[in-house]
Short mmCIF file of C-alpha atoms in Angstrom, two decimals:
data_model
loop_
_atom_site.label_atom_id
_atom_site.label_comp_id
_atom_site.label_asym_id
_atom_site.label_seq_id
_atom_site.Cartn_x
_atom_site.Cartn_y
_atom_site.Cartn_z
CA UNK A 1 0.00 0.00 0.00
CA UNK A 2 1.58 3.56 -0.50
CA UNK A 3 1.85 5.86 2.07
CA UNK A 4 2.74 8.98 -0.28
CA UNK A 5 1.23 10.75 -2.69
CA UNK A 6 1.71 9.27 -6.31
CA UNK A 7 1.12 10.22 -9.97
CA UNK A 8 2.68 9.45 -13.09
CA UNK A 9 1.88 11.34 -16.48
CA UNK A 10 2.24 10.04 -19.81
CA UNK A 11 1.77 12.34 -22.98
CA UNK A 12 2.72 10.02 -26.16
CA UNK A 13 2.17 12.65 -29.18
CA UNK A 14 2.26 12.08 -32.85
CA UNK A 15 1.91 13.56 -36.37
CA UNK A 16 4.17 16.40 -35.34
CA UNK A 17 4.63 19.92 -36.27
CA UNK A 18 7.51 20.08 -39.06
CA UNK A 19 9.48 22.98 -37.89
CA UNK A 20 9.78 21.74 -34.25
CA UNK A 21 10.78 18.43 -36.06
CA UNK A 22 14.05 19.99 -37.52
CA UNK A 23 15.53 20.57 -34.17
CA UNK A 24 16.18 17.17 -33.94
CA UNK A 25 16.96 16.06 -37.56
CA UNK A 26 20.59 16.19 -39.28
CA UNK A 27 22.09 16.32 -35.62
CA UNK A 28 25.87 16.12 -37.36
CA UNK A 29 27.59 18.98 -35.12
CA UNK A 30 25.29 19.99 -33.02
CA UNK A 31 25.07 19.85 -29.18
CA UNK A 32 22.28 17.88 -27.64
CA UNK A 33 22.06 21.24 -24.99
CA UNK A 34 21.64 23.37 -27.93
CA UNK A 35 18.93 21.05 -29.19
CA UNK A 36 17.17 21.56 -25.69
CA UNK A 37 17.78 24.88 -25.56
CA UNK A 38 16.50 25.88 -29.47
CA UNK A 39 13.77 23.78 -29.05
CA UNK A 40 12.29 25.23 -25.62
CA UNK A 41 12.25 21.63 -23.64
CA UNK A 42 14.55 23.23 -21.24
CA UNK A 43 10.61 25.48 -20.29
CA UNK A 44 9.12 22.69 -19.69
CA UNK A 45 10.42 22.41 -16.68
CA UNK A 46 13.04 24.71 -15.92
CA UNK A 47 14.12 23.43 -12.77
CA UNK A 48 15.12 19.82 -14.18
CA UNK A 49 19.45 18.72 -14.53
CA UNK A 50 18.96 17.76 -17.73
CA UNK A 51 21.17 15.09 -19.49
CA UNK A 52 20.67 14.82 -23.57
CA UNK A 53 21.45 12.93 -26.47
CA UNK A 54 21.45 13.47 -29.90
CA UNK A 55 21.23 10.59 -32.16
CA UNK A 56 23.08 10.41 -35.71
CA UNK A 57 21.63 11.02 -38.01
CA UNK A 58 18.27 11.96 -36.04
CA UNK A 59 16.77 11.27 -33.02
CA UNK A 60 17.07 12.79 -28.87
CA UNK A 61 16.53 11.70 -25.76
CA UNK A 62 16.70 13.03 -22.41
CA UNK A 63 16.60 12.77 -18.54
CA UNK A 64 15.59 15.19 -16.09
CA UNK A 65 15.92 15.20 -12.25
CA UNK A 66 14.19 17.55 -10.03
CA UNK A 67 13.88 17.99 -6.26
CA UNK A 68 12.04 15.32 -4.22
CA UNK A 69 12.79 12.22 -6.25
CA UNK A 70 11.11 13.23 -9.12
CA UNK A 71 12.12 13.17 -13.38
CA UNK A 72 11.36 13.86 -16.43
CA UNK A 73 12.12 11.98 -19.84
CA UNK A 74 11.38 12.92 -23.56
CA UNK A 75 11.98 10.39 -26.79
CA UNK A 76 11.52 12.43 -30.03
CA UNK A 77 11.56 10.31 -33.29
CA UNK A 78 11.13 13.28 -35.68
CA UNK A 79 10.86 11.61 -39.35
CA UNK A 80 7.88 13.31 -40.92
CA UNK A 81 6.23 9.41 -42.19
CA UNK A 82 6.20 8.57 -38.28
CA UNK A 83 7.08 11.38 -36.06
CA UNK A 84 6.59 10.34 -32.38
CA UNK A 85 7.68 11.83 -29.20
CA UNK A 86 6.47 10.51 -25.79
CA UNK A 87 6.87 12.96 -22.48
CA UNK A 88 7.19 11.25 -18.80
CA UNK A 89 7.06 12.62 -15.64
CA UNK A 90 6.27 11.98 -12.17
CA UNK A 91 5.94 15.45 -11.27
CA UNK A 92 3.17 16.55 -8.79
CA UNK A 93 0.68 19.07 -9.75
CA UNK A 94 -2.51 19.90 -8.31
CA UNK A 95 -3.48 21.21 -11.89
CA UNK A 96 -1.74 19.70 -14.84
CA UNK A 97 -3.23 21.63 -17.21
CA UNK A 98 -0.22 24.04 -17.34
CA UNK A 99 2.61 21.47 -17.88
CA UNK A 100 0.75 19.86 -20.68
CA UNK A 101 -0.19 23.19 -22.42
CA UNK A 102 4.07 23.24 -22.28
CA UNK A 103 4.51 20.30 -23.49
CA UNK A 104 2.10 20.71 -26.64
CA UNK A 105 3.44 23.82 -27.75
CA UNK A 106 6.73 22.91 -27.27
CA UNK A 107 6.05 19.70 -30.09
CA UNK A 108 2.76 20.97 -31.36
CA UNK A 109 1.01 17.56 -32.56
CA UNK A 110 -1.51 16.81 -34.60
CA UNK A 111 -2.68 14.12 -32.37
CA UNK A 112 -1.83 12.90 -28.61
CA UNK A 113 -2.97 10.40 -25.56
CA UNK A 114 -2.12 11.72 -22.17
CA UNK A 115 -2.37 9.31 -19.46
CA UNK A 116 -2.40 10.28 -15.79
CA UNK A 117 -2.21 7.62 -12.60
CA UNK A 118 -2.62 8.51 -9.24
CA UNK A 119 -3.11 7.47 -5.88
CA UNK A 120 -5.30 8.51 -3.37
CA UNK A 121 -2.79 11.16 -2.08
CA UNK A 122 -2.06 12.64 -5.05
CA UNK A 123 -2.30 16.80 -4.85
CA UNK A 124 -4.40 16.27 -8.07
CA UNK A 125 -7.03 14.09 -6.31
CA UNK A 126 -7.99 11.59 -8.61
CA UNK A 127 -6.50 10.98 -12.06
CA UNK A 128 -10.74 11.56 -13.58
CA UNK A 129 -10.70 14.76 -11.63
CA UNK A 130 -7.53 15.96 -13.17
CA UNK A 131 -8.12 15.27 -16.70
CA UNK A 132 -12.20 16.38 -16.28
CA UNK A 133 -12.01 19.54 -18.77
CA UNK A 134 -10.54 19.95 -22.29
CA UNK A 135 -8.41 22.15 -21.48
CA UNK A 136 -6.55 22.61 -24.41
CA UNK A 137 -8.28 25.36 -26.85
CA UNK A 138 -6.99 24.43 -30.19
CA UNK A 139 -7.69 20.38 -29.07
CA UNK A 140 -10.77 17.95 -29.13
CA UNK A 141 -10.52 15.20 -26.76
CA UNK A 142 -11.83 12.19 -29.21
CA UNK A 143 -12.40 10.02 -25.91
CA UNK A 144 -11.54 9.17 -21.94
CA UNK A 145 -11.59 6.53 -20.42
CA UNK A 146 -11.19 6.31 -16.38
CA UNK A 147 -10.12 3.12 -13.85
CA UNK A 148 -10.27 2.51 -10.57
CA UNK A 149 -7.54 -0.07 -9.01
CA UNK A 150 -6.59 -1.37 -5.30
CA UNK A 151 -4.17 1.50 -4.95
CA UNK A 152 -4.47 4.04 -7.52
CA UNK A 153 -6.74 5.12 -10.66
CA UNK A 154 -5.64 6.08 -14.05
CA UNK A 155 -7.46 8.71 -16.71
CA UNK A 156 -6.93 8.02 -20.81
CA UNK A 157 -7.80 10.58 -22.72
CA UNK A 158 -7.03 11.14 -26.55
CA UNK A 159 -6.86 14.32 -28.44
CA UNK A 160 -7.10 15.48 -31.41
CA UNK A 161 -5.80 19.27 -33.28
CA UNK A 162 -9.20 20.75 -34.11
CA UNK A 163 -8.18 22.42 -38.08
#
């Protein structure tokens, strides 16, 4: 049983904006802090030590610590026939409405699925609760789905760019 609060959110986003996309493509001489930097992931949240890779010829990855035990990780794939970047955190909010407004315009997809778990002391309150408006203007959430286990409960939702 935990005796601490809990959550873990999952945004896995594809079809992604072009532009963005180029940050991470022909990496040949370029830094993988550069990368972060031009590509505003170091916003996302500022106070993470960050460690990055670049992949040759495309391709990043990072890590992020933060205070408290918690991270951060991002995977971006940016080849336009199957762009795909995933975003992981265990970061607590009691609204996470502004981290994943970040985290979209930072890689502006055409499509994503966030998934939030948490346990019953989670500052959110309950994953449903946290993921209970569209919050996203430019977005339409295509469908959520919500489940209760022993010792936490998880919210899917999936989202679509409204054109």
């Amino acid at each position: 049983m935990f005796i601490h609060s809990l959550t873990f959110s999952y945004i896995l986003m594809t079809q992604l904006d072009e532009d963005v996309m180029k940050h991470f493509e022909d990496t040949e001489g370029k830094k993988g802090s550069d990368v972060t930097k031009a590509s505003g992931i170091d916003k996302i949240l500022p106070a993470a030590k960050i460690d990055e890779q670049l992949f040759k010829p495309c391709g990043y990855s990072m890590n992020g610590l933060l205070p408290n035990n918690q991270y951060v990780t991002i995977h971006v794939t940016p080849q336009a026939e199957f762009s795909y970047v995933s975003f992981e955190t265990n970061v607590e909010k009691e609204d996470f409405s502004g981290l994943v407004q970040k985290v979209i315009e930072t890689f502006k997809p055409g499509r994503f699925v966030m998934t939030l778990f948490a346990n019953e002391f989670a500052k959110c309150g309950s994953s449903f609760q946290a993921l209970k408006e569209t919050f996203l203007v430019s977005y339409k959430r295509q469908d959520k789905q919500y489940s209760q286990f022993k010792n936490y409960n998880l919210t899917f939702g999936n989202y679509i760019k409204e054109r």
